[in-house]
Coordinates of C-alpha atoms in Angstrom, one line a residue:
Chain Z
M4 CA 38.4 4.6 39.7
S5 CA 36.3 5.3 36.1
E6 CA 39.2 3.5 33.2
T7 CA 37.6 6.8 31.5
L8 CA 37.9 10.3 31.5
R9 CA 35.8 12.5 29.8
L10 CA 37.6 16.1 28.5
I11 CA 35.7 18.8 27.7
M12 CA 38.2 21.5 26.4
P13 CA 36.8 24.2 24.7
Q14 CA 40.1 25.8 23.6
W15 CA 39.8 28.6 21.0
Q16 CA 42.8 30.3 20.7
G17 CA 44.9 27.6 19.3
G18 CA 42.5 28.3 15.8
N19 CA 41.9 32.1 17.1
N20 CA 37.8 31.8 16.6
P21 CA 36.1 32.3 19.2
P22 CA 33.1 30.0 18.1
Y23 CA 35.8 26.7 18.8
Y24 CA 34.0 27.4 22.7
F25 CA 30.7 26.8 21.6
G26 CA 31.3 24.1 19.3
S27 CA 33.0 22.1 22.1
K28 CA 30.2 22.9 24.5
L29 CA 27.9 21.3 21.7
L30 CA 29.8 18.3 21.0
A31 CA 29.9 17.6 24.6
W32 CA 25.7 17.3 24.6
L33 CA 25.5 15.3 21.7
A34 CA 27.5 12.8 23.0
P35 CA 26.3 9.5 24.8
E36 CA 25.4 9.6 28.1
Q37 CA 27.5 7.8 30.5
K38 CA 26.9 7.3 33.8
G39 CA 29.9 7.1 36.2
I40 CA 32.1 8.6 33.7
P41 CA 33.5 12.2 35.1
E42 CA 32.8 14.8 32.7
I43 CA 35.4 17.4 33.3
E44 CA 36.1 21.5 31.6
V45 CA 39.6 22.6 31.1
P46 CA 39.5 26.2 31.8
I47 CA 39.9 27.8 28.9
E48 CA 40.2 32.0 28.7
P49 CA 37.5 33.4 27.8
Y50 CA 37.1 35.5 24.5
D51 CA 36.5 39.1 25.5
G52 CA 36.5 40.1 22.6
T53 CA 40.0 41.5 22.5
E54 CA 42.3 40.3 19.4
L55 CA 44.9 38.1 21.0
T56 CA 48.0 38.6 20.6
M57 CA 50.5 37.3 18.2
E58 CA 54.3 35.9 21.1
N59 CA 56.8 34.7 19.2
G60 CA 54.8 34.0 16.2
V61 CA 52.2 32.4 17.5
A62 CA 48.4 33.9 18.0
G63 CA 47.8 33.3 22.3
R64 CA 51.0 31.4 22.9
S65 CA 50.9 32.0 27.0
A66 CA 46.9 31.0 27.8
L67 CA 47.5 28.0 25.5
L68 CA 50.5 27.4 27.4
R69 CA 49.0 27.2 30.6
Q70 CA 45.4 25.6 29.1
L71 CA 47.8 22.6 27.6
E72 CA 49.2 22.8 31.2
S73 CA 45.5 22.7 33.2
A74 CA 44.7 19.6 30.6
T75 CA 48.3 18.0 32.2
K76 CA 46.9 18.3 35.1
I77 CA 43.5 17.2 35.4
L78 CA 45.1 13.7 33.1
E79 CA 47.7 13.4 35.9
A80 CA 45.1 13.7 38.5
Y81 CA 42.6 11.2 36.8
Q82 CA 45.1 8.6 35.5
P83 CA 42.6 7.8 33.0
K84 CA 43.5 4.3 30.9
R85 CA 41.0 5.9 28.1
V86 CA 40.3 9.4 27.4
I87 CA 37.2 11.5 25.4
V88 CA 38.4 14.8 24.5
F89 CA 35.7 16.9 23.1
G90 CA 37.6 20.2 21.1
G91 CA 37.8 23.3 20.8
D92 CA 40.3 23.3 18.1
C93 CA 43.3 20.8 17.3
L94 CA 45.9 21.3 20.1
V95 CA 43.6 20.0 22.4
S96 CA 44.6 16.0 21.2
Q97 CA 48.4 17.8 22.4
A98 CA 47.7 17.2 26.7
P99 CA 46.1 13.3 26.3
F100 CA 47.6 12.1 23.2
A101 CA 51.1 13.3 25.4
Y102 CA 49.9 11.7 28.8
L103 CA 48.4 8.5 26.8
N104 CA 51.8 8.0 25.4
E105 CA 53.9 8.1 28.2
K106 CA 51.3 6.1 30.4
Y107 CA 51.8 3.5 27.2
N108 CA 55.5 3.3 27.3
G109 CA 55.7 5.3 23.6
N110 CA 54.0 2.9 22.1
L111 CA 50.7 4.7 21.5
G112 CA 49.6 4.6 17.9
V113 CA 47.7 7.4 16.7
L114 CA 45.1 7.7 13.5
W115 CA 45.1 11.3 12.5
L116 CA 42.2 11.8 11.0
D117 CA 42.6 15.5 9.1
A118 CA 42.5 17.1 6.0
H119 CA 45.5 18.7 6.7
P120 CA 49.3 17.7 8.5
D121 CA 48.9 20.1 11.5
V122 CA 53.1 19.7 11.7
S123 CA 53.8 23.2 10.3
T124 CA 56.2 25.3 12.8
P125 CA 55.9 29.3 13.9
E126 CA 57.7 29.7 10.9
M127 CA 55.3 29.0 8.6
H128 CA 52.1 29.4 10.8
N129 CA 50.4 31.3 13.5
H130 CA 48.1 29.4 14.6
E131 CA 49.4 26.8 17.1
H132 CA 46.5 24.3 16.0
A133 CA 48.1 23.4 12.6
M134 CA 51.3 22.5 14.9
V135 CA 49.5 19.9 17.2
L136 CA 51.2 16.8 15.6
G137 CA 54.7 18.2 15.3
N138 CA 54.2 19.6 18.8
L139 CA 53.0 15.8 19.9
L140 CA 56.6 14.1 17.3
G141 CA 59.7 16.4 19.2
K142 CA 59.1 18.9 16.5
G143 CA 56.5 21.5 15.7
D144 CA 56.7 24.4 18.2
A145 CA 59.6 24.3 20.6
D146 CA 57.8 25.3 23.5
F147 CA 55.2 23.1 23.0
A148 CA 57.3 20.0 22.2
A149 CA 58.8 20.8 25.4
H150 CA 55.7 19.6 27.4
V151 CA 56.0 16.1 25.5
K152 CA 57.6 14.2 27.7
V153 CA 57.6 11.2 25.0
P154 CA 57.6 11.8 22.2
L155 CA 55.4 9.9 19.5
N156 CA 57.3 7.2 17.5
P157 CA 57.0 8.4 13.7
E158 CA 56.4 4.3 12.6
L159 CA 53.2 4.5 15.0
V160 CA 51.6 8.0 13.4
M161 CA 49.3 7.0 10.3
Y162 CA 47.3 10.3 8.4
G163 CA 44.1 9.6 7.4
G164 CA 42.5 11.6 4.5
L165 CA 44.8 13.8 4.2
E166 CA 44.1 16.4 1.6
E167 CA 46.9 18.3 -1.2
M168 CA 49.3 20.4 1.3
T169 CA 51.4 23.2 0.6
E170 CA 55.2 22.6 -0.6
S171 CA 56.4 23.4 3.2
E172 CA 54.4 21.1 4.6
T173 CA 55.1 18.7 1.7
V174 CA 58.2 19.2 2.4
L175 CA 58.0 18.3 6.1
V176 CA 56.0 15.5 5.6
N177 CA 58.2 14.0 3.5
S178 CA 60.7 14.2 5.9
L179 CA 58.9 12.5 8.5
N180 CA 57.8 10.0 6.6
L181 CA 54.4 9.3 7.7
R182 CA 52.6 6.6 6.8
S183 CA 48.6 8.0 5.0
A184 CA 45.9 6.9 3.3
G185 CA 43.9 9.5 1.3
A186 CA 39.8 9.5 1.2
S187 CA 39.8 7.6 -2.0
D188 CA 42.2 5.2 -0.1
L189 CA 40.0 4.7 3.0
A190 CA 36.5 5.4 1.1
D191 CA 35.3 1.8 1.3
T192 CA 37.7 -0.2 3.2
S193 CA 39.4 0.6 6.3
Q194 CA 42.0 -1.6 4.9
P195 CA 45.0 0.7 4.6
V196 CA 44.8 1.6 8.5
L197 CA 44.2 -1.8 9.2
D198 CA 47.1 -3.0 7.9
W199 CA 49.3 -0.6 9.8
I200 CA 47.9 -1.5 12.7
A201 CA 48.7 -5.0 11.7
E202 CA 52.3 -4.8 10.8
N203 CA 53.1 -1.8 13.8
H204 CA 51.3 -3.9 16.6
I205 CA 49.5 -1.5 17.6
E206 CA 48.1 -2.5 21.1
Y207 CA 46.7 0.8 22.1
L208 CA 45.0 4.1 19.7
A209 CA 44.6 7.6 20.1
I210 CA 42.8 9.2 16.9
H211 CA 42.6 12.6 16.0
F212 CA 39.5 13.5 14.5
D213 CA 39.6 17.1 12.8
L214 CA 36.3 16.8 12.2
D215 CA 37.2 19.1 8.7
V216 CA 38.7 15.7 6.8
L217 CA 34.6 15.4 6.2
D218 CA 33.4 16.9 2.6
P219 CA 32.3 20.7 3.8
S220 CA 29.2 20.6 1.4
L221 CA 27.9 17.4 3.3
F222 CA 28.8 18.6 7.2
R223 CA 28.7 22.7 7.4
S224 CA 30.1 22.8 11.0
L225 CA 33.0 23.5 9.8
L226 CA 35.4 26.0 9.2
F227 CA 34.8 25.9 5.5
S228 CA 31.6 26.3 5.9
Q229 CA 30.3 29.6 7.2
P230 CA 27.2 31.3 5.9
G231 CA 27.8 34.1 4.3
G232 CA 32.4 33.2 4.8
L233 CA 35.1 34.1 2.7
P234 CA 37.1 31.7 0.8
I235 CA 39.4 29.7 2.3
D236 CA 42.6 29.2 1.1
A237 CA 43.2 25.5 2.4
S238 CA 42.4 22.2 1.3
K239 CA 39.4 20.5 2.2
G240 CA 38.4 17.2 3.2
K241 CA 36.6 14.6 1.2
M242 CA 35.4 12.2 3.6
T243 CA 31.4 11.2 4.8
L244 CA 30.5 11.0 8.9
A245 CA 29.7 7.4 7.6
Q246 CA 33.2 6.5 6.2
I247 CA 34.5 7.7 9.5
A248 CA 32.1 5.4 11.2
R249 CA 33.0 2.4 10.0
L250 CA 36.6 3.2 9.8
I251 CA 36.7 3.8 13.9
K252 CA 34.6 0.8 14.4
D253 CA 37.0 -1.6 12.3
V254 CA 40.1 -0.6 14.3
S255 CA 38.0 -0.4 17.5
R256 CA 38.1 -4.6 16.8
E257 CA 41.7 -4.8 16.2
T258 CA 43.4 -2.6 19.0
D259 CA 42.1 -0.8 22.2
V260 CA 41.1 2.7 21.2
V261 CA 42.4 4.8 24.3
C262 CA 41.1 8.2 23.0
L263 CA 39.1 10.1 20.7
S264 CA 39.7 13.7 20.6
I265 CA 37.1 15.3 18.3
A266 CA 37.9 18.8 16.9
E267 CA 37.0 22.0 14.8
H268 CA 33.7 22.0 15.8
L269 CA 32.2 25.4 14.0
P270 CA 28.3 24.5 14.8
W271 CA 27.2 28.2 12.6
D272 CA 23.7 27.5 12.8
A273 CA 23.4 26.4 16.4
I274 CA 25.8 29.5 17.0
N275 CA 23.8 31.7 15.3
L276 CA 19.8 30.2 16.9
H277 CA 22.1 30.4 20.1
N278 CA 23.2 33.7 19.6
F279 CA 19.6 34.7 18.0
L280 CA 17.8 33.5 21.1
A281 CA 19.2 35.7 23.5
E282 CA 18.0 38.5 22.1
M283 CA 14.9 38.0 22.3
P284 CA 12.6 39.8 24.3
I285 CA 10.7 37.6 25.4
F286 CA 12.8 35.3 27.7
Q287 CA 13.7 39.0 29.4
R288 CA 10.3 38.9 30.9
E289 CA 10.1 37.4 33.8
P290 CA 9.4 38.6 36.7
F291 CA 6.7 41.0 35.7
L292 CA 3.1 41.7 37.6
Chain Q
M1 CA 3.6 31.4 40.3
S2 CA 6.0 31.7 36.9
E3 CA 4.1 34.3 34.5
T4 CA 5.9 32.0 31.4
L5 CA 5.9 28.9 30.5
R6 CA 8.0 27.1 28.5
L7 CA 7.1 24.5 26.0
I8 CA 9.0 21.7 24.6
M9 CA 7.1 20.1 21.8
P10 CA 9.3 17.5 19.9
Q11 CA 6.6 16.8 17.8
W12 CA 7.2 15.5 14.1
Q13 CA 4.1 13.4 12.9
G14 CA 2.9 16.9 11.7
G15 CA 5.8 16.7 9.0
N16 CA 6.4 13.0 9.5
N17 CA 9.5 13.1 9.6
P18 CA 11.4 11.7 12.7
P19 CA 14.6 14.6 12.8
Y20 CA 11.6 16.9 13.8
Y21 CA 11.9 15.3 17.6
F22 CA 15.5 16.0 17.6
G23 CA 15.5 19.8 16.7
S24 CA 13.2 20.5 19.5
K25 CA 15.5 19.1 22.3
L26 CA 18.7 21.2 20.8
L27 CA 16.2 24.3 20.5
A28 CA 15.7 24.2 24.0
W29 CA 19.3 23.8 25.1
L30 CA 20.2 26.7 22.6
A31 CA 17.5 28.4 24.8
P32 CA 19.3 31.5 27.1
E33 CA 18.4 29.8 30.8
Q34 CA 15.5 31.3 32.7
K35 CA 15.8 30.3 36.3
G36 CA 12.8 29.8 38.0
I37 CA 10.5 29.7 34.6
P38 CA 9.1 26.2 34.1
E39 CA 9.7 24.0 31.1
I40 CA 7.5 21.0 30.2
E41 CA 8.2 18.7 27.9
V42 CA 5.0 17.3 26.4
P43 CA 4.5 13.8 25.6
I44 CA 5.5 13.1 22.1
E45 CA 5.3 9.1 21.1
P46 CA 8.4 8.5 19.6
Y47 CA 9.3 7.0 16.1
D48 CA 9.9 3.4 16.3
G49 CA 10.6 2.8 12.8
T50 CA 6.9 2.0 11.4
E51 CA 5.6 4.7 9.1
L52 CA 2.5 6.8 10.2
T53 CA -0.4 5.9 8.7
M54 CA -2.6 8.0 6.6
E55 CA -5.6 8.5 8.8
N56 CA -8.7 10.8 7.0
G57 CA -6.2 11.6 4.4
V58 CA -3.7 13.2 7.4
A59 CA -0.3 10.9 8.6
G60 CA -0.3 10.7 12.1
R61 CA -3.8 11.5 12.9
S62 CA -5.1 10.3 15.7
A63 CA -1.5 10.7 17.4
L64 CA -1.5 14.5 16.7
L65 CA -4.7 14.9 18.3
R66 CA -4.1 12.9 21.5
Q67 CA -0.8 16.0 21.6
L68 CA -2.6 18.5 20.7
E69 CA -4.8 17.7 23.4
S70 CA -2.3 17.0 25.5
A71 CA -0.4 20.7 24.9
T72 CA -3.5 22.0 25.7
K73 CA -3.8 20.8 29.0
I74 CA -0.3 21.3 29.9
L75 CA -1.2 25.2 29.4
E76 CA -5.1 24.9 31.3
A77 CA -2.4 23.3 34.7
Y78 CA -0.2 26.9 34.1
Q79 CA -2.4 28.9 32.9
P80 CA 1.2 30.8 31.9
K81 CA 0.4 34.7 30.3
R82 CA 3.4 33.9 28.1
V83 CA 4.3 31.3 26.2
I84 CA 7.9 30.0 24.4
V85 CA 7.8 26.9 22.3
F86 CA 10.8 24.9 21.1
G87 CA 9.0 22.7 17.8
G88 CA 8.8 20.2 16.6
D89 CA 6.8 20.4 13.3
C90 CA 4.6 23.9 12.9
L91 CA 1.6 22.6 14.2
V92 CA 3.0 23.4 17.2
S93 CA 1.4 26.4 17.7
Q94 CA -1.6 25.2 17.4
A95 CA -1.9 24.8 21.5
P96 CA -0.6 27.6 22.3
F97 CA -2.3 30.3 20.2
A98 CA -5.6 28.6 20.3
Y99 CA -4.9 29.0 25.2
L100 CA -3.6 32.5 24.5
N101 CA -7.0 34.0 21.9
E102 CA -8.6 32.2 24.5
K103 CA -7.7 33.7 27.0
Y104 CA -7.2 37.1 25.8
N105 CA -10.8 37.3 24.4
G106 CA -10.3 36.4 20.8
N107 CA -7.6 40.2 20.9
L108 CA -4.8 38.0 20.1
G109 CA -2.6 39.4 17.3
V110 CA -0.4 36.8 15.4
L111 CA 2.2 37.2 13.2
W112 CA 3.4 34.4 11.0
L113 CA 6.6 34.4 9.8
D114 CA 7.1 31.4 7.1
A115 CA 7.8 30.6 3.3
H116 CA 4.4 28.6 3.4
P117 CA 0.7 30.0 4.2
D118 CA 0.0 26.7 6.6
V119 CA -3.9 27.2 5.2
S120 CA -4.0 24.2 3.6
T121 CA -6.4 21.0 4.0
P122 CA -6.7 17.6 3.9
E123 CA -7.6 17.8 0.5
M124 CA -4.6 19.6 -0.8
H125 CA -1.9 18.6 1.7
N126 CA -1.9 15.0 4.2
H127 CA 0.6 16.4 6.9
E128 CA -0.5 18.2 9.8
H129 CA 2.0 20.7 10.0
A130 CA 0.5 22.7 6.2
M131 CA -3.1 23.2 8.1
V132 CA -2.2 24.8 11.5
L133 CA -2.9 28.4 11.0
G134 CA -5.9 27.2 9.0
N135 CA -7.2 25.9 12.1
L136 CA -6.6 28.5 14.1
L137 CA -8.8 30.1 11.8
G138 CA -11.4 27.9 12.1
K139 CA -10.9 26.5 8.9
G140 CA -7.6 24.0 7.3
D141 CA -9.1 20.3 8.9
A142 CA -12.1 19.7 10.4
D143 CA -10.7 18.1 13.3
F144 CA -8.2 20.0 14.3
A145 CA -10.2 23.5 13.9
A146 CA -12.7 22.1 16.5
H147 CA -10.1 22.5 18.9
V148 CA -9.8 25.7 18.9
K149 CA -12.7 27.2 21.2
V150 CA -12.1 30.6 19.7
P151 CA -10.7 31.2 16.4
L152 CA -8.1 33.8 14.9
N153 CA -10.2 37.2 14.3
P154 CA -8.6 37.0 10.9
E155 CA -8.2 41.0 10.5
L156 CA -5.2 40.7 13.6
V157 CA -3.0 37.8 11.7
M158 CA -0.3 38.9 9.6
Y159 CA 2.2 37.0 7.5
G160 CA 5.9 38.1 7.1
G161 CA 8.5 36.5 4.7
L162 CA 5.8 34.3 2.5
E163 CA 6.9 33.0 -0.5
E164 CA 5.1 32.3 -3.8
M165 CA 2.3 29.4 -3.3
T166 CA 0.8 26.5 -5.1
E167 CA -2.6 27.8 -7.1
S168 CA -4.7 26.2 -4.5
E169 CA -2.9 27.5 -1.3
T170 CA -3.5 31.6 -3.4
V171 CA -7.2 30.7 -4.0
L172 CA -7.3 30.0 -0.1
V173 CA -5.0 32.7 1.3
N174 CA -7.1 35.4 -1.2
S175 CA -10.5 33.8 0.3
L176 CA -8.9 35.0 4.0
N177 CA -7.8 38.2 3.5
L178 CA -5.0 38.0 5.5
R179 CA -2.0 40.6 5.4
S180 CA 1.1 40.1 4.5
A181 CA 4.7 41.4 4.3
G182 CA 7.3 39.3 2.0
A183 CA 10.9 39.3 2.4
S184 CA 11.7 41.8 0.4
D185 CA 9.4 44.1 2.1
L186 CA 11.0 43.4 5.6
A187 CA 14.4 43.1 4.3
D188 CA 15.0 46.2 5.9
T189 CA 12.5 47.5 7.9
S190 CA 9.6 46.1 10.2
Q191 CA 7.1 49.3 9.7
P192 CA 5.2 47.3 7.6
V193 CA 4.6 44.8 10.5
L194 CA 4.1 48.1 12.9
D195 CA 1.8 49.5 10.7
W196 CA -0.6 46.6 11.0
I197 CA 0.2 46.2 15.3
A198 CA -1.2 50.2 15.3
E199 CA -3.7 50.4 12.8
N200 CA -5.3 47.1 14.8
H201 CA -4.5 48.0 18.2
I202 CA -2.8 44.7 18.9
E203 CA -2.0 44.7 22.9
Y204 CA -1.1 41.0 22.7
L205 CA 1.3 39.5 20.0
A206 CA 2.4 36.0 19.2
I207 CA 4.7 35.1 16.7
H208 CA 5.1 31.8 14.9
F209 CA 8.5 31.5 13.3
D210 CA 8.7 28.4 11.1
L211 CA 12.5 28.7 10.5
D212 CA 12.4 27.9 6.8
V213 CA 11.3 31.2 6.1
L214 CA 15.4 31.8 6.6
D215 CA 17.3 31.7 3.1
P216 CA 18.6 27.7 3.4
S217 CA 22.1 28.8 2.3
L218 CA 22.4 30.5 4.9
F219 CA 20.7 28.9 7.3
R220 CA 20.8 25.3 6.8
S221 CA 19.0 23.4 9.5
L222 CA 16.1 22.7 7.1
L223 CA 13.7 20.6 5.8
F224 CA 15.6 22.3 2.6
S225 CA 18.7 22.1 3.5
Q226 CA 19.9 18.6 4.3
P227 CA 22.9 17.2 3.2
G228 CA 22.8 15.2 -0.2
G229 CA 18.5 15.2 0.1
L230 CA 16.5 15.7 -3.2
P231 CA 15.2 18.5 -3.9
I232 CA 12.0 19.4 -2.3
D233 CA 9.3 21.0 -4.5
A234 CA 7.9 24.0 -2.3
S235 CA 9.2 27.7 -2.2
K236 CA 12.7 28.3 0.1
G237 CA 12.5 31.4 2.3
K238 CA 14.6 34.4 1.9
M239 CA 15.0 36.0 5.2
T240 CA 18.1 36.1 7.7
L241 CA 18.3 35.5 11.8
A242 CA 19.4 39.3 11.7
Q243 CA 16.2 41.1 9.8
I244 CA 14.2 38.6 11.8
A245 CA 15.7 39.8 15.3
R246 CA 15.1 42.9 14.3
L247 CA 12.0 42.5 13.4
I248 CA 10.9 40.7 16.6
K249 CA 12.9 43.6 19.0
D250 CA 10.9 46.2 17.1
V251 CA 7.4 44.7 17.6
S252 CA 8.1 43.7 21.4
R253 CA 8.4 47.1 21.4
E254 CA 4.8 48.3 20.3
T255 CA 3.2 45.3 21.9
D256 CA 3.2 42.2 24.3
V257 CA 4.6 39.8 22.8
V258 CA 2.9 36.7 24.7
C259 CA 4.7 34.1 23.0
L260 CA 7.1 33.1 20.7
S261 CA 6.6 29.5 19.1
I262 CA 10.5 28.4 16.6
A263 CA 9.0 25.4 14.2
E264 CA 10.6 23.1 11.8
H265 CA 14.5 22.8 12.9
L266 CA 15.8 20.3 11.6
P267 CA 19.3 20.5 12.7
W268 CA 21.1 17.9 9.9
D269 CA 25.0 18.4 11.5
A270 CA 24.1 17.9 15.3
I271 CA 21.8 14.7 14.1
N272 CA 24.4 12.7 11.8
L273 CA 26.9 14.1 14.9
H274 CA 25.1 12.6 17.7
N275 CA 24.4 9.5 15.6
F276 CA 27.9 8.5 14.9
L277 CA 29.1 9.7 18.3
A278 CA 26.0 6.8 20.0
E279 CA 28.0 4.0 17.3
M280 CA 31.6 4.9 18.5
P281 CA 32.9 1.8 20.9
I282 CA 34.6 3.9 22.9
F283 CA 31.2 5.1 24.7
Q284 CA 30.3 1.6 25.3
R285 CA 33.8 0.5 27.1
E286 CA 33.0 1.2 30.4
P287 CA 32.9 -0.6 33.3
F288 CA 36.0 -3.0 31.9
L289 CA 39.0 -4.5 34.5

């Protein structure tokens, strides 16, 4: 039985943005092949052209809950020690992190690499992907927090690359008292995170890597980099892929990284080229005589 | 026997730029699946970390000639009526266009969608991808032109989206007297190309689509859009994917498009993410006990 599970979770409803679906598929394709490691796709309701409805203040709430349950069932069936997640919107991290924190008896460390704190509530935001870390801490959105059997220990949660927050986010994050190292703290060293790992004797670490922690002028497959897109009123990341790679390699030497969950991949050029090619008549010509 | 052949040609030596290799593989992945249509990869010498040497003024000349011969042999073996090419640098169009012009008795029409004229000679340029259309016209680089059994008829060649040229390119293009419609001519209509097709009774059309005909601020998977890259002293394209799609669909109704060759795909984010993931220790953990 494999110790690792690869989970493709092309969930898009958490950000109410259908292109996350394609982003997840491409992300899995870009990852190294691993012979003998199961790769399972969580069933996600595809976008059918109709708008998601608001359900208790959250777009697509019931679909998201069904998908959370599906992911949880798959994890419980496979019982992996490690999980690699190809998202999808940020909410894709909820099922694996909750599963792993239960598996590791509430001792899971969580490094949350993200420009945004993801601890909102339905009163503050109508997209569930902004609440995922709150849910995992037993707060956030009660419907989703109810699916977390063992909430994360706040001392074992650390942010990396967090940017300027809204006023209400600041209040929430301060009340949670979570450790944090900004992009400039981590630009040349992983020490702030290594110190936290050592102080807390973290043996098992899950890493949430929201790609929007990256500088959108250097990595353009992000919500903030849509070609011709409208400006988005949210903080942009300032980190580089090289910094994230160094950070993850450094922590992997000090603790057992039991999850790498990558989220918010929006590869605009690939999506546009894929759609372009799908329209090209030459692909539809066969068979002809 | 299939009438169409899909040719993956991850050639990079023609632009002396190894990322073209990955660009070709991703492009093929992005294309619609076609059941029953053969998809063949031309053997390309991979980049091994050593610089290409200059051979008679062209980087990688001997490898490029070997690869041109390989592509030609594959085409001659399959004898397709139509070819879809996933490049690779611009030189990937030479073998299929030469093959098709011979097959269609010198009557192949060629629509060359490109910001650059690709009719240089080894005296002007040291990358073979800048000479491919010259070679096909029986000019360009003599070693490569010698592989074109039936040179293209210049009256059956038309540029789309050509931008400002160097002085020596202008002299050459003027001497060839090729038809041309610029980005602004084609922005809202395909008529200049449709007129040329009608006037010349073009029955079989090959389309070379150098992605750099696109505006690099809207499509960033181009040489001109490398994140953190140095400025490149060459004209940038001004077209959009939507305009190219409309143009190709319009011409496909008036003539038989027997080749679509897509070149110069440099998906920086995908390449960087692929390399990042390859470094992540979690992918190397298995098996463990």
